Tab-separated table of C-alpha atoms and ligand atoms in Angstrom:
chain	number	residue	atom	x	y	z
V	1	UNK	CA	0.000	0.000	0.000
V	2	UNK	CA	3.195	2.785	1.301
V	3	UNK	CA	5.026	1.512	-2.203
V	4	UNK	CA	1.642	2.366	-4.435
V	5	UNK	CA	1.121	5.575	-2.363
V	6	UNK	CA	4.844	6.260	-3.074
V	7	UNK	CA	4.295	5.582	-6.713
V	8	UNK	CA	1.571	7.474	-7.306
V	9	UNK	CA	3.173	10.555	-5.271
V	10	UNK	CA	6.067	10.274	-7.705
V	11	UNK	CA	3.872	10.443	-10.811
V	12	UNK	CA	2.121	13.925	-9.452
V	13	UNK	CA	5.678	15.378	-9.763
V	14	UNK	CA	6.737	14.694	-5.847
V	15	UNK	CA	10.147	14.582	-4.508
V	16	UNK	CA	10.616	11.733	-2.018
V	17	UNK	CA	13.823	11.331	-0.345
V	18	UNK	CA	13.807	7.900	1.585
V	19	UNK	CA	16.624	7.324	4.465
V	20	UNK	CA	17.244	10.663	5.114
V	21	UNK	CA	16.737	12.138	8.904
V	22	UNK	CA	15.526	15.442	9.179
V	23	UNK	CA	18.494	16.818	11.884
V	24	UNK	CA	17.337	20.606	12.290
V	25	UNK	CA	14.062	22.688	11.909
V	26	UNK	CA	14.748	26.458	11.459
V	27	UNK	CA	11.872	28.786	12.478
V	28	UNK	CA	11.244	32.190	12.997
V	29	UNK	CA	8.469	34.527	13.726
V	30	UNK	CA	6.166	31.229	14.755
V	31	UNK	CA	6.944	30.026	11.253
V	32	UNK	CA	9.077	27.236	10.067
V	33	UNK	CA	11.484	28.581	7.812
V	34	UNK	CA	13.592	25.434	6.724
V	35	UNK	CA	14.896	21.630	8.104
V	36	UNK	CA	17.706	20.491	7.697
V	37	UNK	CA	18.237	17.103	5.955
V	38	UNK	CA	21.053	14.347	5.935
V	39	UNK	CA	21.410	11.129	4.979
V	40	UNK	CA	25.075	10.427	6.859
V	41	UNK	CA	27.334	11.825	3.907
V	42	UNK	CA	25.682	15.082	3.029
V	43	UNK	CA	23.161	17.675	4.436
V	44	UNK	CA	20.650	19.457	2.977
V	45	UNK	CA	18.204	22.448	3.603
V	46	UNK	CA	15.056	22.547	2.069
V	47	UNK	CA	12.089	25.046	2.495
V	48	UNK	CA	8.417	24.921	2.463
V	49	UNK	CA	5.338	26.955	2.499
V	50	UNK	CA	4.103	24.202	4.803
V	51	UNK	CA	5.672	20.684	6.927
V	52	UNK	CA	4.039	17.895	8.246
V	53	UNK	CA	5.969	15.739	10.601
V	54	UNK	CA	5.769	12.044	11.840
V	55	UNK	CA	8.838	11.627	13.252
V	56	UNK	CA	8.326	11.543	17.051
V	57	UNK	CA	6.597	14.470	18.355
V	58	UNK	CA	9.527	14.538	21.231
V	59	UNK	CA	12.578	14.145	18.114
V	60	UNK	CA	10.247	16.950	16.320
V	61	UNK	CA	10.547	19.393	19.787
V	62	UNK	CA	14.283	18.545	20.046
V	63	UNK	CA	15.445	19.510	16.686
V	64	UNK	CA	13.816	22.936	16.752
V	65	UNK	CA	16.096	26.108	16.389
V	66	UNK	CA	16.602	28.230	17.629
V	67	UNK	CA	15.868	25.590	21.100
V	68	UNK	CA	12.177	25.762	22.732
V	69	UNK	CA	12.121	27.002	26.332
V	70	UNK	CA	13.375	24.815	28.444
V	71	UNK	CA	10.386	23.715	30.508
V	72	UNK	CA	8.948	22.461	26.793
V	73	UNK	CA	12.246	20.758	26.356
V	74	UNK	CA	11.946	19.096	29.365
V	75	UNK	CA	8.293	18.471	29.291
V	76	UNK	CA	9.798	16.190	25.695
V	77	UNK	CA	12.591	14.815	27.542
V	78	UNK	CA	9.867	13.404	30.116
V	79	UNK	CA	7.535	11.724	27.394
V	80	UNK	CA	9.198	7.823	26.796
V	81	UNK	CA	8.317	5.607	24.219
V	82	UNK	CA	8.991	1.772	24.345
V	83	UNK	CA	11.004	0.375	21.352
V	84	UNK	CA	10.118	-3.312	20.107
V	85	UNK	CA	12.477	-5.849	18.061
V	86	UNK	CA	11.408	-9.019	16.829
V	87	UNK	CA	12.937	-12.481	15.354
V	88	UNK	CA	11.222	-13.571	12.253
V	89	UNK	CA	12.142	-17.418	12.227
V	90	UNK	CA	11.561	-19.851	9.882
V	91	UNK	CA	11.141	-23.349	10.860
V	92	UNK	CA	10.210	-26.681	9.327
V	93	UNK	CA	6.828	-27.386	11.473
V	94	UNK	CA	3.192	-27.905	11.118
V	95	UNK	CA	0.764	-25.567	12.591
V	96	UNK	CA	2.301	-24.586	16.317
V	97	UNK	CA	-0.791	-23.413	17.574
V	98	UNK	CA	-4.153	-21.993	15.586
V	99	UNK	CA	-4.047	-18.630	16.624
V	100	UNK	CA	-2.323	-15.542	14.268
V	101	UNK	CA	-0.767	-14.194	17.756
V	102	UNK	CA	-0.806	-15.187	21.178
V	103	UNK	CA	0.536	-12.506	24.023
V	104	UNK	CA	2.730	-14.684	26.708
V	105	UNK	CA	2.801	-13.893	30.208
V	106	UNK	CA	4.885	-16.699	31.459
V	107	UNK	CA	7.259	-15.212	33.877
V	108	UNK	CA	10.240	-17.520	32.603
V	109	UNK	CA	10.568	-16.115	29.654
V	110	UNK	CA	10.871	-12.564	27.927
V	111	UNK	CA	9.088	-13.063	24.964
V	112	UNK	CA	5.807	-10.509	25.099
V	113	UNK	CA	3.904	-11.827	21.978
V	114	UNK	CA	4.201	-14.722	19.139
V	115	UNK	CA	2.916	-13.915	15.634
V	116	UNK	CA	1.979	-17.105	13.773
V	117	UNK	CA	1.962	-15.310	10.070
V	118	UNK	CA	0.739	-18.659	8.425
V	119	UNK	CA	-2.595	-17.940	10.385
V	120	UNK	CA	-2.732	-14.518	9.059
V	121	UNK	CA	-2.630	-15.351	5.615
V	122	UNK	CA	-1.123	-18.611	3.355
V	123	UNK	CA	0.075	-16.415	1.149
V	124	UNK	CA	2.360	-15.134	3.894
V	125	UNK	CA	4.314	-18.522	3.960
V	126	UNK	CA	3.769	-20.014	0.597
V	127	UNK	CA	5.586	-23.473	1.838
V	128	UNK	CA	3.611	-26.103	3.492
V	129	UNK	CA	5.902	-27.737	5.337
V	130	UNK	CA	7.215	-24.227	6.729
V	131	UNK	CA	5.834	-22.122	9.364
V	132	UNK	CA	7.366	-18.393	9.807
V	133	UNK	CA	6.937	-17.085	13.262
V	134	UNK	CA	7.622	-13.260	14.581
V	135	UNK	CA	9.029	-13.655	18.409
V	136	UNK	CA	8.480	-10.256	20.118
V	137	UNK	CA	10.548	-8.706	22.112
V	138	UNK	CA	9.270	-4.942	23.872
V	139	UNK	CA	12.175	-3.080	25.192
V	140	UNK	CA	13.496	0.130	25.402
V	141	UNK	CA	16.101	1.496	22.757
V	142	UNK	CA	19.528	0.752	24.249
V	143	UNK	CA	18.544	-2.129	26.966
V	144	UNK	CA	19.890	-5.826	27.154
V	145	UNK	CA	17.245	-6.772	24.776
V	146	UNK	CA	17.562	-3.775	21.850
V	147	UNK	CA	21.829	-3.910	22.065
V	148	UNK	CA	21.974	-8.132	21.596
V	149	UNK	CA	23.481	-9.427	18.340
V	150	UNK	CA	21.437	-10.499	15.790
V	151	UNK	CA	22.511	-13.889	16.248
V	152	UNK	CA	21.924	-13.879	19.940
V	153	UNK	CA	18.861	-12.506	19.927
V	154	UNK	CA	17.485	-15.864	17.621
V	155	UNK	CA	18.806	-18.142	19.806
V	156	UNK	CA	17.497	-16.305	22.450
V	157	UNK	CA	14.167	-16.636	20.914
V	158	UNK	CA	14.411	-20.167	19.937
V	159	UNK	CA	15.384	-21.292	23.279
V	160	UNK	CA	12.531	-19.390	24.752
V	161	UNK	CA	9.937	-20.956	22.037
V	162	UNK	CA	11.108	-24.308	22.953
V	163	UNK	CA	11.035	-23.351	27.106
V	164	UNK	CA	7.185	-23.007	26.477
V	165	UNK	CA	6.656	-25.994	24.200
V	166	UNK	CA	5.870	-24.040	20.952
V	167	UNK	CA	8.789	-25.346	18.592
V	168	UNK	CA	11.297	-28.094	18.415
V	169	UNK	CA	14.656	-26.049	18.463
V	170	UNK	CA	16.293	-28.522	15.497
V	171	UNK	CA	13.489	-27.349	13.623
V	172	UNK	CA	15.157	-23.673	13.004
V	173	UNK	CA	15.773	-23.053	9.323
V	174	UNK	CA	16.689	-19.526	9.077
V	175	UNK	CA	15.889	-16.430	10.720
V	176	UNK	CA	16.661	-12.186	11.316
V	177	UNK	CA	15.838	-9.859	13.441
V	178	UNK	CA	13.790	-6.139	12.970
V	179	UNK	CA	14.018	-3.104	15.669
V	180	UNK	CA	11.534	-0.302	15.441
V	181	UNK	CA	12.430	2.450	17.886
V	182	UNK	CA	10.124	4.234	19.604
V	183	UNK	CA	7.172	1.818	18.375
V	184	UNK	CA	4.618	2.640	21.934
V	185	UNK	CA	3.625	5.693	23.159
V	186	UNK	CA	4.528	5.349	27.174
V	187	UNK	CA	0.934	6.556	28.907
V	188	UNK	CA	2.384	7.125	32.424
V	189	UNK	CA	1.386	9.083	35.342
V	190	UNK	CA	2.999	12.822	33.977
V	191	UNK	CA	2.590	11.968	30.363
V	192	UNK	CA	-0.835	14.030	29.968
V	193	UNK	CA	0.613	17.108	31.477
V	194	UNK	CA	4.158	16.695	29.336
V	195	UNK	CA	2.464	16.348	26.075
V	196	UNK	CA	-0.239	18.836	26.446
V	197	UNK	CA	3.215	21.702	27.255
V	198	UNK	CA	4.574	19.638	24.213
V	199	UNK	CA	1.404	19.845	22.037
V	200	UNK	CA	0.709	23.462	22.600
V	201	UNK	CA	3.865	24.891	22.290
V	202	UNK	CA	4.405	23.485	18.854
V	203	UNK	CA	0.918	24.968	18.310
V	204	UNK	CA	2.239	27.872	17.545
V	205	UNK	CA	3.751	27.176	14.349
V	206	UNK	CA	0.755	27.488	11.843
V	207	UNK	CA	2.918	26.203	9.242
V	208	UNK	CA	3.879	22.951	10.919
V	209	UNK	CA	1.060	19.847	11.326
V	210	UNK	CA	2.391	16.912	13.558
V	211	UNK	CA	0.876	13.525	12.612
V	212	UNK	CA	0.903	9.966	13.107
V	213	UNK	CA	1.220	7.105	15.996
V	214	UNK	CA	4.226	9.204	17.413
V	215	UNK	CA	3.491	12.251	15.998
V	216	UNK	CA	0.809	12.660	18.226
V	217	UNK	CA	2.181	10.353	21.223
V	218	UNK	CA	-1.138	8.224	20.539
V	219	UNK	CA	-1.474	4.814	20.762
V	220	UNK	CA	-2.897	4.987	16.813
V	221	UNK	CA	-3.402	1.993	14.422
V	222	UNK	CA	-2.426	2.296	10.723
V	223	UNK	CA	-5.966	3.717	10.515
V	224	UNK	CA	-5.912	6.104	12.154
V	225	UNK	CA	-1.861	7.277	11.590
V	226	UNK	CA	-3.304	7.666	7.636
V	227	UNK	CA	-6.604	9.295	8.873
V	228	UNK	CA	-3.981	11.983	10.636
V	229	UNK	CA	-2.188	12.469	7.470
V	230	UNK	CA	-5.376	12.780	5.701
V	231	UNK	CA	-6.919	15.085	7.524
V	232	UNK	CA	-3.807	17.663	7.959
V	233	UNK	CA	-3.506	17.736	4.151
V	234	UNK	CA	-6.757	19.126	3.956
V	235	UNK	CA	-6.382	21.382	6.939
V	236	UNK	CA	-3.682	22.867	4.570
V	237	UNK	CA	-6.608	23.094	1.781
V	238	UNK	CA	-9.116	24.749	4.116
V	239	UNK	CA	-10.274	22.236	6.392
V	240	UNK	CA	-10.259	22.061	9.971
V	241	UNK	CA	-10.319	18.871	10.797
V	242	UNK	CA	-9.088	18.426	14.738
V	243	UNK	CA	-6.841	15.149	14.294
V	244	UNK	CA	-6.744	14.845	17.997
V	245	UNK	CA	-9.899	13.469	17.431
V	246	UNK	CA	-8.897	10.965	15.455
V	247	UNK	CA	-8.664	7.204	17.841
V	248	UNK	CA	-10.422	9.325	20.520
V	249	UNK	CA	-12.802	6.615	21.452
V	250	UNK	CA	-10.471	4.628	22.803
V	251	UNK	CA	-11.800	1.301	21.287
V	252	UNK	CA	-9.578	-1.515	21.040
V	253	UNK	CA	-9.425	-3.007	17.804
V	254	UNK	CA	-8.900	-6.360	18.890
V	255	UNK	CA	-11.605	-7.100	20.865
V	256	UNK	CA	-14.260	-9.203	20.366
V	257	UNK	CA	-17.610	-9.994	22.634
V	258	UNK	CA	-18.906	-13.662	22.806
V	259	UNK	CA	-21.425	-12.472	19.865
V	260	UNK	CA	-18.522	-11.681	17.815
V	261	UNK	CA	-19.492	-7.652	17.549
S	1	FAD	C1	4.536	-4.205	17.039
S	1	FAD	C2	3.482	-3.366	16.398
S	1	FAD	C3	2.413	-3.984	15.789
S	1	FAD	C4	1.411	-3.224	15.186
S	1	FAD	N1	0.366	-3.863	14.595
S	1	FAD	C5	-0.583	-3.146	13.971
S	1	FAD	C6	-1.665	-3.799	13.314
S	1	FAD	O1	-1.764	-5.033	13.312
S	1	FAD	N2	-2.597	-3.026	12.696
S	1	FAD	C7	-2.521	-1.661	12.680
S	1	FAD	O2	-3.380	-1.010	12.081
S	1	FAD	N3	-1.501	-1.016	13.301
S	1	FAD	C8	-0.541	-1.720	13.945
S	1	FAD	N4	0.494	-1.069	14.583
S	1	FAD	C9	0.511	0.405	14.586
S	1	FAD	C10	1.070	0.960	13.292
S	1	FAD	O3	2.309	0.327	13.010
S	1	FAD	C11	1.276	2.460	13.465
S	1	FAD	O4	0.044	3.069	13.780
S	1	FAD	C12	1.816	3.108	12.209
S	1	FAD	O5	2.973	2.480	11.717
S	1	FAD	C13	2.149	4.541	12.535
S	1	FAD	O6	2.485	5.194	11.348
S	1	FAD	P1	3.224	6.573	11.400
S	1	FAD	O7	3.480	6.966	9.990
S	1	FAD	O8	2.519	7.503	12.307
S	1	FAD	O9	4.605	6.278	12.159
S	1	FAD	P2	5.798	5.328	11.777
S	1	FAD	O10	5.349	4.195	10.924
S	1	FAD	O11	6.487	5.037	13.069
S	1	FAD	O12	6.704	6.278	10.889
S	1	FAD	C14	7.441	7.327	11.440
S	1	FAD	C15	8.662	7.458	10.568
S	1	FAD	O13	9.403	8.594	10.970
S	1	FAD	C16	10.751	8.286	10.773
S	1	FAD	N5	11.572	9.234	11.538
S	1	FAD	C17	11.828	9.264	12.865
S	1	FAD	N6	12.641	10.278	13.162
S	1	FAD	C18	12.909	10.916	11.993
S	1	FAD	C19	13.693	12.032	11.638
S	1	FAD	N7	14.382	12.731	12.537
S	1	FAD	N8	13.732	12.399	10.345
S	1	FAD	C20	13.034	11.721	9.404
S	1	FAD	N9	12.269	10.650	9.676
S	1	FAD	C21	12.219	10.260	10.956
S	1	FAD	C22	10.880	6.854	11.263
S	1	FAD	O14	12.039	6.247	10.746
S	1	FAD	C23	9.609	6.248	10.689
S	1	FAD	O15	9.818	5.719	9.413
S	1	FAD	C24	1.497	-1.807	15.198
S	1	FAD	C25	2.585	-1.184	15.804
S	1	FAD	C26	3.567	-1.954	16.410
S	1	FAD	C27	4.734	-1.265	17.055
């Protein structure tokens, strides 16, 4: 879906840089005047009439300059998000169990949820006599967990699988290993007062929309991240859309009654 969104951005003319990190944001006059690009080698300013940012509403704060106050600085420094890696493995197995994910609590182990991407779709493991399976990990960025090898982490995650009787360990084909930093919003006790300092300090800028999961330091599904982006490109055509409506309900996806609504 990203790659035909991509694609069709392209065609209308668009510029898309991909692994480059936006380092600085200029501003002036409760404008933003420029950021500041680089992909390791080389930097790069470019300017807009308007900028809408996903990147983590606390990166967004910290990259400001000239610097926010410093209460609003450390009102960002105060908002945490957990960071999640996971071990894709690929085993030679039937069917481990018949659920797409199960969330484990045993105390023995680390793992915090098992994704069983057969279940999800056959198309997702085309082999029959292969199952894939995603062992998650949630951690914060820098911890035992997010600095282990590649190779540890596997085992790690095989030995685990085995502790709770999912897999035969001799089963392991092949494996790696994906982090996403800053993947969960933290919601703890002083978060509501740090990102409303956060939120309405950045307010300010009418040139500058935050969006997104940690745009917005909101526990959003894809949904509801594209919903955001939606919405604040036609808040630059007019609307005025509030996006912090946007997941308000607080619903959670997942659940299901015993009538299956
Ligand atoms: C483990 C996990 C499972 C999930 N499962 C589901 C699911 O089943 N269904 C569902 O609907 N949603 C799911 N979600 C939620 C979904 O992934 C998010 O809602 C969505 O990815 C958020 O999109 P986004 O564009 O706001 O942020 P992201 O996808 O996080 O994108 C933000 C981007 O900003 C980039 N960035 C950060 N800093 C900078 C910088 N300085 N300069 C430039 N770029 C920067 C990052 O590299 C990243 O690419 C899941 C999330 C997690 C963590």
């Amino acid at each position: 879906m990203y790659e035909k969104i991509a694609e069709n951005f392209l065609k209308n003319n668009g510029c898309l840089l991909l692994n480059h990190r936006v380092v600085k944001i200029n501003h002036q006059n409760n404008k933003i005047k420029s950021i500041v690009i680089s992909n390791k080698s080389k930097q790069k300013t470019i300017s807009s009439d308007s900028y809408i940012s996903s990147m983590p509403i606390t990166e967004l704060v910290q990259r400001l300059s000239p610097q926010p106050p410093k209460e609003i600085i450390q009102a960002s420094k105060n908002l945490h998000y957990r960071s999640f890696v996971t071990a894709s493995l690929v085993l030679s197995s039937s069917e481990p169990f018949p659920d797409t994910w199960i969330y484990v609590h045993s105390p023995e182990v680390k793992i915090g949820r098992v994704q069983n991407f057969k279940k999800w779709s056959h198309f997702m493991v085309s082999d029959p006599d292969k199952i894939a399976l995603g062992v998650e990990y949630f951690c914060t960025e820098g911890d035992e967990l997010w600095s282990m090898t590649d190779k540890d982490l596997i085992e790690l995650a095989l030995t685990e699988l085995e502790k709770i009787k999912l897999i035969k360990k001799s089963d392991y084909l092949d494996g790696f290993v994906v982090r996403a930093e800053k993947a969960y919003p933290v919601y703890d006790s002083s978060y509501p007062k740090n990102i409303k300092l956060v939120k309405e300090y950045l307010a300010n800028f009418k040139n500058l929309i935050s969006i997104g999961r940690g745009g917005l330091f909101k526990y959003n599904n894809m949904d509801h991240s594209i919903l955001t982006g939606l919405y604040a490109a036609e808040n630059l055509l007019g609307a005025s859309h509030n996006l912090e409506e946007v997941n308000a309900d607080q619903e959670y996806q997942e659940e299901k009654t015993e009538n299956g609504d």
